[in-house]
Coordinates of C-alpha atoms in Angstrom, one line a residue:
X1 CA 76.2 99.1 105.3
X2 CA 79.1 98.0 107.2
X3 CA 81.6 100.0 109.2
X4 CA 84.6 99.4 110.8
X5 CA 86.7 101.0 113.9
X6 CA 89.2 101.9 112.2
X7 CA 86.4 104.8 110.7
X8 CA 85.1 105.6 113.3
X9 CA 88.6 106.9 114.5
X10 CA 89.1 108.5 111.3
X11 CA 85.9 109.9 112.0
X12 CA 87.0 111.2 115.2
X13 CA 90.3 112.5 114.3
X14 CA 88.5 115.6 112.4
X15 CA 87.0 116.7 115.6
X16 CA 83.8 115.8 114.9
X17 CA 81.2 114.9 117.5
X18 CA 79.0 111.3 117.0
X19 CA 79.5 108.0 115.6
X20 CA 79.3 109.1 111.8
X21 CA 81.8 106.6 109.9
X22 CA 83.9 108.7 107.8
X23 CA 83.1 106.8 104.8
X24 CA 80.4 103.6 103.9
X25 CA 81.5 100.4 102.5
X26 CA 79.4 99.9 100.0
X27 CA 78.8 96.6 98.0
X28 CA 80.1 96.7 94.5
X29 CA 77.2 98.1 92.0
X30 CA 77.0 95.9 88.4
X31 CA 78.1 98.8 86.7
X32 CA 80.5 101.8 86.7
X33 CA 81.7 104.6 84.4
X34 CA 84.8 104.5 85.9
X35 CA 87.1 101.8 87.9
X36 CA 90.0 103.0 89.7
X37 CA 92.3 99.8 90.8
X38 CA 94.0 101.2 93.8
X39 CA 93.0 102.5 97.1
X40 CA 96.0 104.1 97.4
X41 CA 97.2 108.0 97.5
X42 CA 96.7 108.6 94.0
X43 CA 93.9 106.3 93.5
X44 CA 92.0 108.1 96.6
X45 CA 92.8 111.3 94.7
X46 CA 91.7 111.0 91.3
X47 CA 88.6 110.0 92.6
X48 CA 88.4 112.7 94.3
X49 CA 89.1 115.1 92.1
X50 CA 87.2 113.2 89.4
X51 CA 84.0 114.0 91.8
X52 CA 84.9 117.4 92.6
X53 CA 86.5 118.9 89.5
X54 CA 85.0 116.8 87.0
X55 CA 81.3 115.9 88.4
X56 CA 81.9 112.3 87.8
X57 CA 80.3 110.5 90.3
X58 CA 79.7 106.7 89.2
X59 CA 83.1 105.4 90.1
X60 CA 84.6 102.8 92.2
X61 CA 88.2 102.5 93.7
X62 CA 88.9 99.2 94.3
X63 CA 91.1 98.2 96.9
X64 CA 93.0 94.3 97.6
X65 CA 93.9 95.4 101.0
X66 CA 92.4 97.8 103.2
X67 CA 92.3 101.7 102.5
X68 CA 96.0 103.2 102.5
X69 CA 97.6 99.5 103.4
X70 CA 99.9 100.1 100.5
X71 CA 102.7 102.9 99.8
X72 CA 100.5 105.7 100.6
X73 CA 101.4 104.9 104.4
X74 CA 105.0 103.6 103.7
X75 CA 107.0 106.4 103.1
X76 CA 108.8 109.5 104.7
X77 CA 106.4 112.1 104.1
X78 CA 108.2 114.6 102.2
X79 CA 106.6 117.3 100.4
X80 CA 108.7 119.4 97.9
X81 CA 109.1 120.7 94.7
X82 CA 113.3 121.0 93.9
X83 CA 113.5 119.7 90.7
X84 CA 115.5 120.4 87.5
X85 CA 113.7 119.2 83.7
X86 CA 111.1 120.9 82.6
X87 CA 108.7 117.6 82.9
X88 CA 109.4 117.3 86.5
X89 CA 109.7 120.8 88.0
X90 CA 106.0 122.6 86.8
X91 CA 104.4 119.1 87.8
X92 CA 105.6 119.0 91.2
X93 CA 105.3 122.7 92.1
X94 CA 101.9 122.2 91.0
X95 CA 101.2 119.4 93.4
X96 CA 103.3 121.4 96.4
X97 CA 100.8 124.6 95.4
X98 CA 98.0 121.6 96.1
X99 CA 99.4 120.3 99.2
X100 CA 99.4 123.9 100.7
X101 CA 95.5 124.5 100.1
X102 CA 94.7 120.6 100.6
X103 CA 93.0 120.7 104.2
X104 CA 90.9 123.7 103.1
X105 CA 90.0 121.7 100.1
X106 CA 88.7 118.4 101.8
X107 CA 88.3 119.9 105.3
X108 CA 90.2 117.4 106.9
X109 CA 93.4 117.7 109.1
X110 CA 96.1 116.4 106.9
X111 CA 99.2 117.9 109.1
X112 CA 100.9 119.9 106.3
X113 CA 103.7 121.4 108.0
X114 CA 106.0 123.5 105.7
X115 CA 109.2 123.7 107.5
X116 CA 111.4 123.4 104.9
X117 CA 113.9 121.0 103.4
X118 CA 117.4 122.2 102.6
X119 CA 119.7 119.9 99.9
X120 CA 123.2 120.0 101.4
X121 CA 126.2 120.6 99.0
X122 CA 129.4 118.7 99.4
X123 CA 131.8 120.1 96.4
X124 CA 132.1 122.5 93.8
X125 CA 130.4 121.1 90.9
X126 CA 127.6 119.9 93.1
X127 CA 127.1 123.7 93.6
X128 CA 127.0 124.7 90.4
X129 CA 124.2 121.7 89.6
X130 CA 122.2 123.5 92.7
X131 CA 122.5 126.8 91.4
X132 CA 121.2 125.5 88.1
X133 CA 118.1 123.7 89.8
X134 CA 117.4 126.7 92.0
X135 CA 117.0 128.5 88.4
X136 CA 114.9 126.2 86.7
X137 CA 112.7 126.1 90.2
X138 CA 112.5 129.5 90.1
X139 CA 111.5 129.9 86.2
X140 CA 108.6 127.7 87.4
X141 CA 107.6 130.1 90.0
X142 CA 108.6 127.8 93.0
X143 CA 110.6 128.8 95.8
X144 CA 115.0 128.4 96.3
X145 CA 117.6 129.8 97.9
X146 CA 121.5 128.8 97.7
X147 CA 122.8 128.9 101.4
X148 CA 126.4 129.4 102.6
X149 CA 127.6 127.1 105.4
X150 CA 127.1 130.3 108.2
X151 CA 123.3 129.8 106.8
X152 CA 123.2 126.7 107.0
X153 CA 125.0 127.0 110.7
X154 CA 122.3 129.4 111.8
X155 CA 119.4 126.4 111.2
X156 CA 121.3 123.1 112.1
X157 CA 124.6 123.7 114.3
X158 CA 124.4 119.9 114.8
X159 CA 126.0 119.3 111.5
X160 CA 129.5 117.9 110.6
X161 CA 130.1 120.9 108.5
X162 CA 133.9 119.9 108.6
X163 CA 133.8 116.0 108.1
X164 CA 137.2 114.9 106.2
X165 CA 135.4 113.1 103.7
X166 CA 132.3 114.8 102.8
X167 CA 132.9 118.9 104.1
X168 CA 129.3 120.7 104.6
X169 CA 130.0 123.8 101.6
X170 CA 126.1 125.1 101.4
X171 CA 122.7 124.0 100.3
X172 CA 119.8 124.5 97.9
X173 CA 116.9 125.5 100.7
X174 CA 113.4 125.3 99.7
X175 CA 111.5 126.9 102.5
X176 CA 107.9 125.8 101.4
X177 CA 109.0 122.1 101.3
X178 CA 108.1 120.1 104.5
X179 CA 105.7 116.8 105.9
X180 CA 102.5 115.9 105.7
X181 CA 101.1 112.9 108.0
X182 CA 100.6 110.3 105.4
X183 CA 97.5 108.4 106.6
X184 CA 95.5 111.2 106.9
X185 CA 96.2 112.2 103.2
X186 CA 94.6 109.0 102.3
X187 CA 91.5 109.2 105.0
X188 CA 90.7 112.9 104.2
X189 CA 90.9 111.7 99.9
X190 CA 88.6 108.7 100.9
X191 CA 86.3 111.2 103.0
X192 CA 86.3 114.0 100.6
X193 CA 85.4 111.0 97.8
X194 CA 82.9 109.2 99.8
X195 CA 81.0 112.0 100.6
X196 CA 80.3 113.2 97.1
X197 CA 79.2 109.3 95.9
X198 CA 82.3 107.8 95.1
X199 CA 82.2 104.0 95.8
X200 CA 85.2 102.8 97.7
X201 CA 85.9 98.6 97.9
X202 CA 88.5 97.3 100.5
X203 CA 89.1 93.6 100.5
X204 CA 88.4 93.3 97.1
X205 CA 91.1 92.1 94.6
X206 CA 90.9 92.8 90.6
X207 CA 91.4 88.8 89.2
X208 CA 91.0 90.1 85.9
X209 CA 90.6 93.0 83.5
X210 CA 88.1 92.5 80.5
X211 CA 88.8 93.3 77.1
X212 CA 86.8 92.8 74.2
X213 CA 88.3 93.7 70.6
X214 CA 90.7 95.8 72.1
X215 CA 87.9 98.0 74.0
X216 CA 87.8 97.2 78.0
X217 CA 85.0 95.9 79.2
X218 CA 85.3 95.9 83.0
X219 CA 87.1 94.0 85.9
X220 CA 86.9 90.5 87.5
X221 CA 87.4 90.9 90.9
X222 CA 86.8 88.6 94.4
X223 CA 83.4 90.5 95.2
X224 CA 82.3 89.3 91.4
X225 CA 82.1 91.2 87.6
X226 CA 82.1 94.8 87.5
X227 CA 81.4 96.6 84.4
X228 CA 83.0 99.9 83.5
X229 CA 83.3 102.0 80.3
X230 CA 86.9 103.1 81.7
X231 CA 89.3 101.4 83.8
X232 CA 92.1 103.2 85.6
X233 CA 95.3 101.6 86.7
X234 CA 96.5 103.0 89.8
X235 CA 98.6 100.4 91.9
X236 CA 101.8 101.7 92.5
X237 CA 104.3 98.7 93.3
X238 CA 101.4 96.4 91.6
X239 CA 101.2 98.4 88.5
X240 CA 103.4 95.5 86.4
X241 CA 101.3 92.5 88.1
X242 CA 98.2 94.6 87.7
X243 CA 98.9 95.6 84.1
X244 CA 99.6 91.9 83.3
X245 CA 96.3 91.2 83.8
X246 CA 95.6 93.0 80.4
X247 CA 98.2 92.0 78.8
X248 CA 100.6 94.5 78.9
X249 CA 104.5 94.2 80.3
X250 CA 105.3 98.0 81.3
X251 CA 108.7 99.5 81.3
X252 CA 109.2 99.5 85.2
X253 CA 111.0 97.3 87.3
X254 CA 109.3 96.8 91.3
X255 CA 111.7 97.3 94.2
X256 CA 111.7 97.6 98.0
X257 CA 112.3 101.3 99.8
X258 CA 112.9 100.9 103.3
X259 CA 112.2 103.6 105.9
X260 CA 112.9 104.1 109.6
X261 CA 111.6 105.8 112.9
X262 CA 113.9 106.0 115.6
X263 CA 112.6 107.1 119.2
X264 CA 111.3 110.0 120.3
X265 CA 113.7 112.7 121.0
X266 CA 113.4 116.4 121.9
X267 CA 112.9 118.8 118.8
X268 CA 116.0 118.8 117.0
X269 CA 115.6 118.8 113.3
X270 CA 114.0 122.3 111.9
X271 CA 112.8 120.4 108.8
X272 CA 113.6 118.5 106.6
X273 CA 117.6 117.7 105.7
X274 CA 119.0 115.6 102.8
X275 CA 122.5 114.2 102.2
X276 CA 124.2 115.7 99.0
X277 CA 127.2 113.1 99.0
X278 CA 124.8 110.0 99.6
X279 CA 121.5 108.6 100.0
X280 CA 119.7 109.8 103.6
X281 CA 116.9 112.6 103.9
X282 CA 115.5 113.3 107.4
X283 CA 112.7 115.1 109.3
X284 CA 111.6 115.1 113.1
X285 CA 107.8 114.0 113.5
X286 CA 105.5 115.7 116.1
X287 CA 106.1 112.7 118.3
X288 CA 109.7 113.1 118.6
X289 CA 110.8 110.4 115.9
X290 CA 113.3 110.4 113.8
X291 CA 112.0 109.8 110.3
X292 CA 114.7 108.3 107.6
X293 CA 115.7 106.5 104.5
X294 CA 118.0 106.2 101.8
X295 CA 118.6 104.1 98.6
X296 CA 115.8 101.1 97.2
X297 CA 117.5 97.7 98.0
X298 CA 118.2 97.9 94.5
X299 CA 116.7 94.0 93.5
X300 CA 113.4 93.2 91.9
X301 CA 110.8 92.4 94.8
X302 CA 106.7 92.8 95.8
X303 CA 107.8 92.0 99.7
X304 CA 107.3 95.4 102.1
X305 CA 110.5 94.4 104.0
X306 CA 113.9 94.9 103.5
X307 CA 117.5 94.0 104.3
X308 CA 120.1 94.9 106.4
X309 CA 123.0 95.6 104.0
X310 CA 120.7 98.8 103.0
X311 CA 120.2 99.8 106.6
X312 CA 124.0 100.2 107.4
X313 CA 123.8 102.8 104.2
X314 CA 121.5 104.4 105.0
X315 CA 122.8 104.6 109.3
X316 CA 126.0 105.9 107.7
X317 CA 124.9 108.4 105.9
X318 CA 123.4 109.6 108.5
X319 CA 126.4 109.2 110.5
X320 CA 128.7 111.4 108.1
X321 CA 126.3 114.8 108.3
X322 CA 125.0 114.4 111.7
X323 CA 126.8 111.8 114.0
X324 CA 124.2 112.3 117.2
X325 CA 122.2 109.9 115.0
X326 CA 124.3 107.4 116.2
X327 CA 123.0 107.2 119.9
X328 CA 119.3 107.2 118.8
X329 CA 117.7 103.8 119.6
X330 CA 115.4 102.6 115.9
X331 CA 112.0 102.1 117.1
X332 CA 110.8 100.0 113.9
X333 CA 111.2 100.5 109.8
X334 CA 109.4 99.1 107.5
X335 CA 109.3 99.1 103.2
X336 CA 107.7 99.8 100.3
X337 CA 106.7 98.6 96.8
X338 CA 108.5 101.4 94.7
X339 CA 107.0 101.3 90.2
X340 CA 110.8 102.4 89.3
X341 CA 110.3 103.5 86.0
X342 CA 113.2 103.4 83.2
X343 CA 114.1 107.3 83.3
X344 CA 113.1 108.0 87.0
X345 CA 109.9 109.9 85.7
X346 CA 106.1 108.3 86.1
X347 CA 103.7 107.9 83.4
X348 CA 99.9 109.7 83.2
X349 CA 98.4 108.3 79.8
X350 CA 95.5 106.0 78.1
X351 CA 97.2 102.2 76.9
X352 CA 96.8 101.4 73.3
X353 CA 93.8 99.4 74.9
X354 CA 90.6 101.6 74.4
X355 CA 89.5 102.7 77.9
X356 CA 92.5 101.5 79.9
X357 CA 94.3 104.3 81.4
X358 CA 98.0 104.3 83.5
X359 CA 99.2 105.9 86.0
X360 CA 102.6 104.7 87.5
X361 CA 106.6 104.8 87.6
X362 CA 106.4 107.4 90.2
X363 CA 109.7 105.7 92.0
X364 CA 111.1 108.0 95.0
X365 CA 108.7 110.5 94.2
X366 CA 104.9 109.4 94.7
X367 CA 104.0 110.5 98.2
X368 CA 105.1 114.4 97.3
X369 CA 103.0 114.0 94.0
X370 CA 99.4 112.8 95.5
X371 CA 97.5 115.4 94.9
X372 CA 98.7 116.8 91.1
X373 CA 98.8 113.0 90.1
X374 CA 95.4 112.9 91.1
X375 CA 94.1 116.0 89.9
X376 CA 96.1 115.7 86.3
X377 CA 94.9 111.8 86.2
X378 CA 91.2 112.9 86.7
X379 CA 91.5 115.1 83.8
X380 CA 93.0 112.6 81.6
X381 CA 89.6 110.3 82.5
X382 CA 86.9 112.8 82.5
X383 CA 88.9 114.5 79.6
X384 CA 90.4 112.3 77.5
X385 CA 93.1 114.9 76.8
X386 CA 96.2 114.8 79.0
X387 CA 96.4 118.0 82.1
X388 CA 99.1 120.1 80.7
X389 CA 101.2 119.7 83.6
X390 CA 101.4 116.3 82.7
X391 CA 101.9 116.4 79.1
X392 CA 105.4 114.8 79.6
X393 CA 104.7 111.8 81.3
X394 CA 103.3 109.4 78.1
X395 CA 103.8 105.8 78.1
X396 CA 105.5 105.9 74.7
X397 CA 108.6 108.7 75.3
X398 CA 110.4 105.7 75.9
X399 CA 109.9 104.5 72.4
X400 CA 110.4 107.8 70.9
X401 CA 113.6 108.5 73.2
X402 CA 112.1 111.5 75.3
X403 CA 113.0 110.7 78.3
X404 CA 112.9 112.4 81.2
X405 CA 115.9 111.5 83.2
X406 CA 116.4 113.8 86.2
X407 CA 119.5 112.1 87.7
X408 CA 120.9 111.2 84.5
X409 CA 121.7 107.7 85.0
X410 CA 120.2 106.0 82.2
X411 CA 117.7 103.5 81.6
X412 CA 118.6 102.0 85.2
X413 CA 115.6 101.7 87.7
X414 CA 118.0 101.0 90.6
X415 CA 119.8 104.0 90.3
X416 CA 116.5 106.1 90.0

């Protein structure tokens, strides 16, 4: 076996005494029951809960890069569960109900930290849309309150509650919602996996998917052949390219989603804060940082960078609800491959090709959803049957015009 430093400091990170890596690299075996291409978030997490739930043991997630190189540790780790259609909203409370037991369940520090993440309100109809979403959070047993701007006041006095253009009138608060330190979601999946014989394969790149008479066969990959009985698309900002590969063109476009840290600053932000009249969400990280973004760049790309036009959007909407942001110095940004799906929704379901399963489209939303994607993902592999939670997210609702459009906007990725 091989190890690298990178787990040994994984290792280290759970407090752990000794030089135990915290997971082998294995060399591919000739044969799986299940292939996972993906070392991602979700990947990570499906096997994990494919081991742990499921007893499924024989499976491999392979990885092109190395573990977590990909979107699981390019984003702005925001945890909630404040949506409205009755696909979303169960879904996501179920993964938030995860998040909050996740470090007990894989004994690994993961960082959850539910400070809250309050959904400013900017007019009177955007009220009455809050109001409505606090309902439908509630019905689903999650967690909302509608503040007025004294409440609001009370948490963040740092606020232009009385900008001429967009006036601060209240918020929808969920107090559960927060951050969880993103890396660590990924190294305590890969651990938790590892540890219970799951086989995990960085540097090694799916060339090929096989498929014989419409039944898949396996995956051709840069480490050679590898059989399985199921394979298990899981590559986020991949999933068309990766897709491709078996012939399939999906109904998702690939964008960039840029995100920024400035420098550290004393605690200022209590948790997490959103702009109702724009595009810019917001959190403090334990080092001091500023953590934000806003929209995608809004063109069809696989590069993790993106361009500046987007960054004066996003540094004025940020400007409008809090102009301190102004005087903070950006330490460094970065981007991601966002799978923006046609309705804003992802899709959990088996292909038309026997034994090929998808999971994708998760847009904006994929960091907040690791751990029920995962969970719901496993069941439709060890199953065969799609996890109620997840009954909504099938690969044909766009043929059958079931949609689940939480913003509304149509069948327009860039606006998702």
């Amino acid at each position: 076996m091989r190890y690298s430093a990178l787990k040994v400091l994984t290792q280290g990170l759970t407090g752990n005494k000794g030089w135990t890596p915290a997971w082998r690299e294995p060399d591919p075996k000739p044969e799986y029951d299940i292939v996972i291409i993906g070392g991602g978030g979700h990947g990570l997490a499906t096997a994990y809960y494919l081991a742990k739930e499921f007893g499924v043991t024989n499976v491999a997630v392979v990885e092109k890069g190395w573990l977590g190189s990909g979107n699981i540790g390019r984003n702005t780790t925001i945890i909630r569960s404040n949506y409205l259609l009755q696909g979303n909203q169960p879904f996501y409370e179920l993964s938030l109900k995860l998040w909050e037991g996740l470090e007990q369940d894989f004994n690994y520090n993961a960082m959850v930290s539910q400070r809250g993440i309050l959904n400013l309100i900017h007019s009177d109809p955007q009220r009455d849309a809050f109001a409505r979403r606090a309902n439908a959070m509630r019905l689903s047993g999650a967690d909302a309150e509608l503040l007025d701007r004294d409440g609001i006041r009370r948490m963040c006095p740092f606020l232009d509650f009385d900008n001429a253009r967009f006036p601060i009138q209240g918020a929808l608060w969920q107090p559960r919602g927060g951050t969880v330190r993103h890396d660590a979601v990924a190294w305590g999946y890969a651990r938790g996996a590892d540890s219970r014989g799951v086989d995990i394969l960085q540097n090694c790149e799916v060339t090929g998917i096989d498929i014989e008479n419409g039944v898949v066969r396996g995956v051709q990959t840069s480490k050679g052949p590898i059989r399985a009985a199921k394979v298990a698309m899981c590559a986020a900002g991949s999933s068309g390219r990766v897709a491709a590969l078996a012939g399939l063109r999906l109904p998702i476009e690939s964008h960039v989603l840029q995100a920024f840290v400035s420098e550290g600053l004393k605690p200022v932000i209590p948790g997490v804060i959103t702009f109702g009249a724009g595009h810019f969400y917001v959190s403090q990280s334990d080092k001091g940082g500023l953590v934000f973004g806003g929209d995608i760049d809004g063109y069809n790309t696989y590069a993790q960078r993106g361009n500046l036009p987007v960054v004066e959007d996003v540094c004025e909407g940020g400007m409008a609800i809090m102009p301190m942001i102004g005087r903070a110095r950006l330490l460094r940004m970065w981007g991601g491959v966002m799978d923006m799906s046609m309705d804003g929704s992802p899709i959990i379901d088996a292909t038309d090709t026997d034994g090929l399963y998808l999971n994708a489209g998760w847009c904006y939303g994929g960091f907040k959803a690791t751990p029920a994607s995962g969970l719901c993902y496993a069941h439709l592999l060890a199953t065969g049957q799609p996890h109620e939670t997840a009954r909504f997210f099938r690969l044909d609702r766009f043929r059958r015009g079931a949609m689940i459009d939480e913003k509304g906007v149509g069948a327009q990725p860039n606006l998702h």
